[in-house]
Amino acid sequence: MNVVQIITALLPIFAQAAPLLVRDIANLIHGNPQDPNETDDAYIARIGSLVDANVKKIIDEDADIQKG
Amino acid sequence: MIRKRLILLPLLLLIACRHNINTNNPKVVFAALLADASNVTVSVEDGLTTANRVLETIQTSEPEYYNRVKPLIRKISAANVTAALKIQAAKNGGADDWRGALLAVAASVNPNDLRAVGLRNPQTQSVISAAIAGLITVLSSIPDKFGGVR
């Protein structure tokens, strides 16, 4: 059993006991870290742009799926 | 060996407890949460795109599976677009139920209905299984990530 399997097995337990911890792990995996010198406003603007870019990508790919 | 690896677990959890933002500013915490939710919708769409591409290659050889699963892929994708747009609206200050929309993506189909069963060619079965595995994993993770906190 490797580390990933152990964590995977434990995640449902944490999901019940500490959803915020699970969310933090997800954040860590996905990673949108705030730069140490980045202001709050700059960070919010940067990841806001990421959300906008994500929406565009999803709509484009959905169009392919719906027509395919 | 397992013991050594178990020692790593608390370390990993300690790292995981470290927030990747520099502040407790609620606006920043909320923005980071929305960005994470948005990344999940990208992971879902990536899984759908992979599954769809493989599906298109077997349309003529496995028409029954294709006709059964293609509408499900379209359905998940439509729900995912709705979730992505609601996350974006929430990011822009709207009161949209983005979390409910994301959970609706996970609930839009029964993952068992996607599984590669009843295919004529066993090789196709393994290819399809690999193609949909990522999608099923992402869909299954959504309630754990976003279902517990309101």
PDB file of C-alpha atoms in Angstrom:
ATOM      1  CA  MET A   1       0.000   0.000   0.000  1.00  0.00           C
ATOM      2  CA  ASN A   2       1.567   3.290  -1.040  1.00  0.00           C
ATOM      3  CA  VAL A   3       1.087   6.768   0.405  1.00  0.00           C
ATOM      4  CA  VAL A   4      -1.455   7.757  -2.202  1.00  0.00           C
ATOM      5  CA  GLN A   5      -3.543   4.665  -1.456  1.00  0.00           C
ATOM      6  CA  ILE A   6      -3.393   5.395   2.268  1.00  0.00           C
ATOM      7  CA  ILE A   7      -4.463   8.998   1.784  1.00  0.00           C
ATOM      8  CA  THR A   8      -7.177   7.937  -0.623  1.00  0.00           C
ATOM      9  CA  ALA A   9      -8.478   5.471   1.946  1.00  0.00           C
ATOM     10  CA  LEU A  10      -8.456   8.131   4.660  1.00  0.00           C
ATOM     11  CA  LEU A  11     -10.071  10.917   2.642  1.00  0.00           C
ATOM     12  CA  PRO A  12     -13.683   9.791   3.235  1.00  0.00           C
ATOM     13  CA  ILE A  13     -13.011   9.865   6.979  1.00  0.00           C
ATOM     14  CA  PHE A  14     -11.629  13.386   6.760  1.00  0.00           C
ATOM     15  CA  ALA A  15     -14.535  14.350   4.534  1.00  0.00           C
ATOM     16  CA  GLN A  16     -16.900  13.648   7.413  1.00  0.00           C
ATOM     17  CA  ALA A  17     -14.722  14.977  10.197  1.00  0.00           C
ATOM     18  CA  ALA A  18     -12.980  17.875   8.572  1.00  0.00           C
ATOM     19  CA  PRO A  19     -14.308  18.990   5.207  1.00  0.00           C
ATOM     20  CA  LEU A  20     -12.151  22.088   5.342  1.00  0.00           C
ATOM     21  CA  LEU A  21      -9.036  19.936   5.526  1.00  0.00           C
ATOM     22  CA  VAL A  22     -10.162  18.035   2.444  1.00  0.00           C
ATOM     23  CA  ARG A  23     -10.704  21.340   0.709  1.00  0.00           C
ATOM     24  CA  ASP A  24      -7.228  22.453   1.677  1.00  0.00           C
ATOM     25  CA  ILE A  25      -5.766  19.261   0.224  1.00  0.00           C
ATOM     26  CA  ALA A  26      -7.686  19.950  -2.963  1.00  0.00           C
ATOM     27  CA  ASN A  27      -6.327  23.481  -2.966  1.00  0.00           C
ATOM     28  CA  LEU A  28      -2.844  22.145  -2.516  1.00  0.00           C
ATOM     29  CA  ILE A  29      -3.244  19.746  -5.392  1.00  0.00           C
ATOM     30  CA  HIS A  30      -4.797  22.251  -7.753  1.00  0.00           C
ATOM     31  CA  GLY A  31      -2.626  25.081  -6.542  1.00  0.00           C
ATOM     32  CA  ASN A  32      -3.537  28.713  -6.902  1.00  0.00           C
ATOM     33  CA  PRO A  33      -1.091  29.979  -4.318  1.00  0.00           C
ATOM     34  CA  GLN A  34      -0.884  33.621  -3.413  1.00  0.00           C
ATOM     35  CA  ASP A  35       2.577  34.968  -4.009  1.00  0.00           C
ATOM     36  CA  PRO A  36       4.216  36.077  -0.734  1.00  0.00           C
ATOM     37  CA  ASN A  37       4.434  39.651  -1.999  1.00  0.00           C
ATOM     38  CA  GLU A  38       1.124  39.635  -3.838  1.00  0.00           C
ATOM     39  CA  THR A  39      -1.558  41.933  -2.439  1.00  0.00           C
ATOM     40  CA  ASP A  40      -5.010  40.556  -1.736  1.00  0.00           C
ATOM     41  CA  ASP A  41      -6.546  42.628  -4.516  1.00  0.00           C
ATOM     42  CA  ALA A  42      -3.926  41.506  -7.028  1.00  0.00           C
ATOM     43  CA  TYR A  43      -4.444  37.872  -6.049  1.00  0.00           C
ATOM     44  CA  ILE A  44      -8.224  38.144  -6.338  1.00  0.00           C
ATOM     45  CA  ALA A  45      -7.836  39.746  -9.774  1.00  0.00           C
ATOM     46  CA  ARG A  46      -5.379  37.087 -10.929  1.00  0.00           C
ATOM     47  CA  ILE A  47      -7.432  34.079  -9.934  1.00  0.00           C
ATOM     48  CA  GLY A  48     -10.559  35.859 -11.149  1.00  0.00           C
ATOM     49  CA  SER A  49      -8.957  35.927 -14.593  1.00  0.00           C
ATOM     50  CA  LEU A  50      -8.223  32.231 -14.219  1.00  0.00           C
ATOM     51  CA  VAL A  51     -11.915  31.553 -13.562  1.00  0.00           C
ATOM     52  CA  ASP A  52     -12.853  33.550 -16.685  1.00  0.00           C
ATOM     53  CA  ALA A  53     -10.331  31.617 -18.790  1.00  0.00           C
ATOM     54  CA  ASN A  54     -11.648  28.334 -17.398  1.00  0.00           C
ATOM     55  CA  VAL A  55     -15.214  29.238 -18.408  1.00  0.00           C
ATOM     56  CA  LYS A  56     -14.135  30.026 -21.962  1.00  0.00           C
ATOM     57  CA  LYS A  57     -12.259  26.721 -22.241  1.00  0.00           C
ATOM     58  CA  ILE A  58     -15.221  24.749 -20.876  1.00  0.00           C
ATOM     59  CA  ILE A  59     -17.724  26.404 -23.230  1.00  0.00           C
ATOM     60  CA  ASP A  60     -15.472  25.716 -26.228  1.00  0.00           C
ATOM     61  CA  GLU A  61     -14.995  22.065 -25.301  1.00  0.00           C
ATOM     62  CA  ASP A  62     -18.695  21.636 -24.541  1.00  0.00           C
ATOM     63  CA  ALA A  63     -19.490  22.894 -28.041  1.00  0.00           C
ATOM     64  CA  ASP A  64     -17.360  20.091 -29.485  1.00  0.00           C
ATOM     65  CA  ILE A  65     -19.037  17.515 -27.276  1.00  0.00           C
ATOM     66  CA  GLN A  66     -22.570  18.661 -28.066  1.00  0.00           C
ATOM     67  CA  LYS A  67     -22.009  18.594 -31.832  1.00  0.00           C
ATOM     68  CA  GLY A  68     -19.761  15.510 -32.003  1.00  0.00           C
TER      69      GLY A  68
ATOM     70  CA  MET B   1       8.270   0.036   4.255  1.00  0.00           C
ATOM     71  CA  ILE B   2       4.650   0.800   5.059  1.00  0.00           C
ATOM     72  CA  ARG B   3       5.727   2.175   8.437  1.00  0.00           C
ATOM     73  CA  LYS B   4       8.178   4.567   6.798  1.00  0.00           C
ATOM     74  CA  ARG B   5       5.502   5.723   4.433  1.00  0.00           C
ATOM     75  CA  LEU B   6       3.018   6.175   7.257  1.00  0.00           C
ATOM     76  CA  ILE B   7       5.485   8.565   8.869  1.00  0.00           C
ATOM     77  CA  LEU B   8       5.092  10.730   5.789  1.00  0.00           C
ATOM     78  CA  LEU B   9       1.337  10.961   6.270  1.00  0.00           C
ATOM     79  CA  PRO B  10       1.323  13.507   9.139  1.00  0.00           C
ATOM     80  CA  LEU B  11       3.891  15.514   7.212  1.00  0.00           C
ATOM     81  CA  LEU B  12       1.680  15.552   4.157  1.00  0.00           C
ATOM     82  CA  LEU B  13      -1.321  16.546   6.264  1.00  0.00           C
ATOM     83  CA  LEU B  14       0.718  19.285   7.911  1.00  0.00           C
ATOM     84  CA  ILE B  15       1.599  20.650   4.513  1.00  0.00           C
ATOM     85  CA  ALA B  16      -2.018  20.328   3.476  1.00  0.00           C
ATOM     86  CA  CYS B  17      -3.125  22.356   6.499  1.00  0.00           C
ATOM     87  CA  ARG B  18      -0.964  25.230   5.335  1.00  0.00           C
ATOM     88  CA  HIS B  19      -3.213  27.636   3.504  1.00  0.00           C
ATOM     89  CA  ASN B  20      -1.946  28.762   0.146  1.00  0.00           C
ATOM     90  CA  ILE B  21      -3.064  32.307   0.761  1.00  0.00           C
ATOM     91  CA  ASN B  22      -1.397  34.945   2.907  1.00  0.00           C
ATOM     92  CA  THR B  23      -4.391  36.304   4.737  1.00  0.00           C
ATOM     93  CA  ASN B  24      -7.658  35.547   6.486  1.00  0.00           C
ATOM     94  CA  ASN B  25      -9.375  38.183   4.359  1.00  0.00           C
ATOM     95  CA  PRO B  26     -12.772  36.552   3.639  1.00  0.00           C
ATOM     96  CA  LYS B  27     -12.753  37.923   0.103  1.00  0.00           C
ATOM     97  CA  VAL B  28      -9.463  36.179  -0.604  1.00  0.00           C
ATOM     98  CA  VAL B  29     -10.610  32.929   1.006  1.00  0.00           C
ATOM     99  CA  PHE B  30     -13.811  33.014  -1.061  1.00  0.00           C
ATOM    100  CA  ALA B  31     -11.925  33.825  -4.265  1.00  0.00           C
ATOM    101  CA  ALA B  32      -9.552  30.906  -3.652  1.00  0.00           C
ATOM    102  CA  LEU B  33     -12.503  28.594  -3.016  1.00  0.00           C
ATOM    103  CA  LEU B  34     -14.183  29.692  -6.249  1.00  0.00           C
ATOM    104  CA  ALA B  35     -10.951  29.231  -8.178  1.00  0.00           C
ATOM    105  CA  ASP B  36     -10.659  25.714  -6.800  1.00  0.00           C
ATOM    106  CA  ALA B  37     -14.264  24.982  -7.774  1.00  0.00           C
ATOM    107  CA  SER B  38     -13.554  26.395 -11.219  1.00  0.00           C
ATOM    108  CA  ASN B  39     -10.527  24.121 -11.561  1.00  0.00           C
ATOM    109  CA  VAL B  40     -12.756  21.162 -10.753  1.00  0.00           C
ATOM    110  CA  THR B  41     -15.065  22.093 -13.632  1.00  0.00           C
ATOM    111  CA  VAL B  42     -11.992  22.132 -15.894  1.00  0.00           C
ATOM    112  CA  SER B  43     -11.009  18.675 -14.636  1.00  0.00           C
ATOM    113  CA  VAL B  44     -14.540  17.425 -15.384  1.00  0.00           C
ATOM    114  CA  GLU B  45     -14.452  18.916 -18.896  1.00  0.00           C
ATOM    115  CA  ASP B  46     -10.998  17.438 -19.532  1.00  0.00           C
ATOM    116  CA  GLY B  47     -12.370  14.035 -18.518  1.00  0.00           C
ATOM    117  CA  LEU B  48     -15.395  14.522 -20.752  1.00  0.00           C
ATOM    118  CA  THR B  49     -13.242  15.555 -23.716  1.00  0.00           C
ATOM    119  CA  THR B  50     -11.042  12.491 -23.327  1.00  0.00           C
ATOM    120  CA  ALA B  51     -14.040  10.184 -23.024  1.00  0.00           C
ATOM    121  CA  ASN B  52     -15.746  11.867 -25.991  1.00  0.00           C
ATOM    122  CA  ARG B  53     -12.715  11.519 -28.254  1.00  0.00           C
ATOM    123  CA  VAL B  54     -12.442   7.809 -27.550  1.00  0.00           C
ATOM    124  CA  LEU B  55     -16.190   7.426 -27.886  1.00  0.00           C
ATOM    125  CA  GLU B  56     -16.126   8.946 -31.369  1.00  0.00           C
ATOM    126  CA  THR B  57     -13.590   6.338 -32.479  1.00  0.00           C
ATOM    127  CA  ILE B  58     -15.927   3.455 -31.610  1.00  0.00           C
ATOM    128  CA  GLN B  59     -19.157   4.898 -32.944  1.00  0.00           C
ATOM    129  CA  THR B  60     -19.389   2.359 -35.778  1.00  0.00           C
ATOM    130  CA  SER B  61     -17.779  -0.630 -34.046  1.00  0.00           C
ATOM    131  CA  GLU B  62     -19.704  -0.314 -30.762  1.00  0.00           C
ATOM    132  CA  PRO B  63     -22.928   1.522 -31.663  1.00  0.00           C
ATOM    133  CA  GLU B  64     -24.906   0.280 -28.648  1.00  0.00           C
ATOM    134  CA  TYR B  65     -22.393   1.595 -26.139  1.00  0.00           C
ATOM    135  CA  TYR B  66     -21.975   4.797 -28.133  1.00  0.00           C
ATOM    136  CA  ASN B  67     -25.707   5.453 -28.250  1.00  0.00           C
ATOM    137  CA  ARG B  68     -26.049   4.723 -24.543  1.00  0.00           C
ATOM    138  CA  VAL B  69     -23.146   6.822 -23.292  1.00  0.00           C
ATOM    139  CA  LYS B  70     -22.994   9.734 -25.728  1.00  0.00           C
ATOM    140  CA  PRO B  71     -26.162  11.397 -24.336  1.00  0.00           C
ATOM    141  CA  LEU B  72     -24.754  11.006 -20.813  1.00  0.00           C
ATOM    142  CA  ILE B  73     -21.505  12.718 -21.801  1.00  0.00           C
ATOM    143  CA  ARG B  74     -23.519  15.572 -23.311  1.00  0.00           C
ATOM    144  CA  LYS B  75     -25.660  15.786 -20.177  1.00  0.00           C
ATOM    145  CA  ILE B  76     -22.668  16.001 -17.833  1.00  0.00           C
ATOM    146  CA  SER B  77     -21.028  18.592 -20.052  1.00  0.00           C
ATOM    147  CA  ALA B  78     -24.148  20.781 -20.094  1.00  0.00           C
ATOM    148  CA  ALA B  79     -24.395  20.606 -16.302  1.00  0.00           C
ATOM    149  CA  ASN B  80     -20.695  21.420 -16.064  1.00  0.00           C
ATOM    150  CA  VAL B  81     -21.108  24.537 -18.211  1.00  0.00           C
ATOM    151  CA  THR B  82     -23.941  25.659 -15.928  1.00  0.00           C
ATOM    152  CA  ALA B  83     -21.722  25.160 -12.873  1.00  0.00           C
ATOM    153  CA  ALA B  84     -18.802  27.002 -14.463  1.00  0.00           C
ATOM    154  CA  LEU B  85     -21.024  29.964 -15.351  1.00  0.00           C
ATOM    155  CA  LYS B  86     -22.489  30.091 -11.826  1.00  0.00           C
ATOM    156  CA  ILE B  87     -19.004  30.007 -10.320  1.00  0.00           C
ATOM    157  CA  GLN B  88     -18.050  32.879 -12.603  1.00  0.00           C
ATOM    158  CA  ALA B  89     -21.225  34.784 -11.637  1.00  0.00           C
ATOM    159  CA  ALA B  90     -20.451  34.268  -7.943  1.00  0.00           C
ATOM    160  CA  LYS B  91     -16.924  35.514  -8.572  1.00  0.00           C
ATOM    161  CA  ASN B  92     -18.461  38.642 -10.101  1.00  0.00           C
ATOM    162  CA  GLY B  93     -20.588  39.217  -6.993  1.00  0.00           C
ATOM    163  CA  GLY B  94     -23.726  37.283  -7.852  1.00  0.00           C
ATOM    164  CA  ALA B  95     -25.672  35.171  -5.382  1.00  0.00           C
ATOM    165  CA  ASP B  96     -25.794  32.130  -7.651  1.00  0.00           C
ATOM    166  CA  ASP B  97     -25.871  28.695  -6.038  1.00  0.00           C
ATOM    167  CA  TRP B  98     -22.579  27.634  -7.592  1.00  0.00           C
ATOM    168  CA  ARG B  99     -22.061  24.891  -5.005  1.00  0.00           C
ATOM    169  CA  GLY B 100     -25.432  23.337  -5.774  1.00  0.00           C
ATOM    170  CA  ALA B 101     -24.662  23.523  -9.489  1.00  0.00           C
ATOM    171  CA  LEU B 102     -21.346  21.767  -8.940  1.00  0.00           C
ATOM    172  CA  LEU B 103     -23.005  19.023  -6.907  1.00  0.00           C
ATOM    173  CA  ALA B 104     -25.578  18.707  -9.701  1.00  0.00           C
ATOM    174  CA  VAL B 105     -22.733  17.890 -12.097  1.00  0.00           C
ATOM    175  CA  ALA B 106     -21.736  14.973  -9.887  1.00  0.00           C
ATOM    176  CA  ALA B 107     -25.364  13.848  -9.639  1.00  0.00           C
ATOM    177  CA  SER B 108     -26.181  14.348 -13.328  1.00  0.00           C
ATOM    178  CA  VAL B 109     -25.527  10.686 -14.148  1.00  0.00           C
ATOM    179  CA  ASN B 110     -24.955   7.420 -12.382  1.00  0.00           C
ATOM    180  CA  PRO B 111     -21.245   6.617 -12.930  1.00  0.00           C
ATOM    181  CA  ASN B 112     -22.158   2.950 -13.328  1.00  0.00           C
ATOM    182  CA  ASP B 113     -24.047   3.877 -16.496  1.00  0.00           C
ATOM    183  CA  LEU B 114     -20.769   5.047 -18.041  1.00  0.00           C
ATOM    184  CA  ARG B 115     -18.891   1.844 -17.393  1.00  0.00           C
ATOM    185  CA  ALA B 116     -17.709  -0.166 -20.341  1.00  0.00           C
ATOM    186  CA  VAL B 117     -19.932  -3.221 -20.172  1.00  0.00           C
ATOM    187  CA  GLY B 118     -21.502  -5.186 -22.990  1.00  0.00           C
ATOM    188  CA  LEU B 119     -18.896  -4.237 -25.564  1.00  0.00           C
ATOM    189  CA  ARG B 120     -18.202  -6.623 -28.435  1.00  0.00           C
ATOM    190  CA  ASN B 121     -14.442  -6.247 -28.383  1.00  0.00           C
ATOM    191  CA  PRO B 122     -12.581  -6.884 -25.082  1.00  0.00           C
ATOM    192  CA  GLN B 123      -9.768  -4.582 -26.203  1.00  0.00           C
ATOM    193  CA  THR B 124     -12.251  -1.786 -26.700  1.00  0.00           C
ATOM    194  CA  GLN B 125     -13.540  -2.456 -23.213  1.00  0.00           C
ATOM    195  CA  SER B 126     -10.143  -1.764 -21.657  1.00  0.00           C
ATOM    196  CA  VAL B 127      -9.630   1.356 -23.769  1.00  0.00           C
ATOM    197  CA  ILE B 128     -13.020   2.739 -22.776  1.00  0.00           C
ATOM    198  CA  SER B 129     -12.456   1.853 -19.123  1.00  0.00           C
ATOM    199  CA  ALA B 130      -9.216   3.819 -19.150  1.00  0.00           C
ATOM    200  CA  ALA B 131     -10.843   6.724 -20.979  1.00  0.00           C
ATOM    201  CA  ILE B 132     -13.672   7.179 -18.482  1.00  0.00           C
ATOM    202  CA  ALA B 133     -11.698   6.395 -15.317  1.00  0.00           C
ATOM    203  CA  GLY B 134     -10.511   9.966 -14.857  1.00  0.00           C
ATOM    204  CA  LEU B 135     -13.969  11.387 -15.388  1.00  0.00           C
ATOM    205  CA  ILE B 136     -15.527   9.019 -12.854  1.00  0.00           C
ATOM    206  CA  THR B 137     -12.828   9.870 -10.297  1.00  0.00           C
ATOM    207  CA  VAL B 138     -13.382  13.608 -10.645  1.00  0.00           C
ATOM    208  CA  LEU B 139     -17.166  13.288 -10.484  1.00  0.00           C
ATOM    209  CA  SER B 140     -16.906  11.110  -7.382  1.00  0.00           C
ATOM    210  CA  SER B 141     -14.643  13.622  -5.634  1.00  0.00           C
ATOM    211  CA  ILE B 142     -17.021  16.580  -5.967  1.00  0.00           C
ATOM    212  CA  PRO B 143     -19.361  15.764  -3.030  1.00  0.00           C
ATOM    213  CA  ASP B 144     -16.361  15.249  -0.737  1.00  0.00           C
ATOM    214  CA  LYS B 145     -14.768  18.523  -1.757  1.00  0.00           C
ATOM    215  CA  PHE B 146     -17.815  20.746  -1.965  1.00  0.00           C
ATOM    216  CA  GLY B 147     -20.730  18.936  -0.345  1.00  0.00           C
ATOM    217  CA  GLY B 148     -19.768  19.277   3.307  1.00  0.00           C
ATOM    218  CA  VAL B 149     -19.410  23.008   3.788  1.00  0.00           C
ATOM    219  CA  ARG B 150     -22.173  25.491   3.125  1.00  0.00           C
TER     220      ARG B 150
END
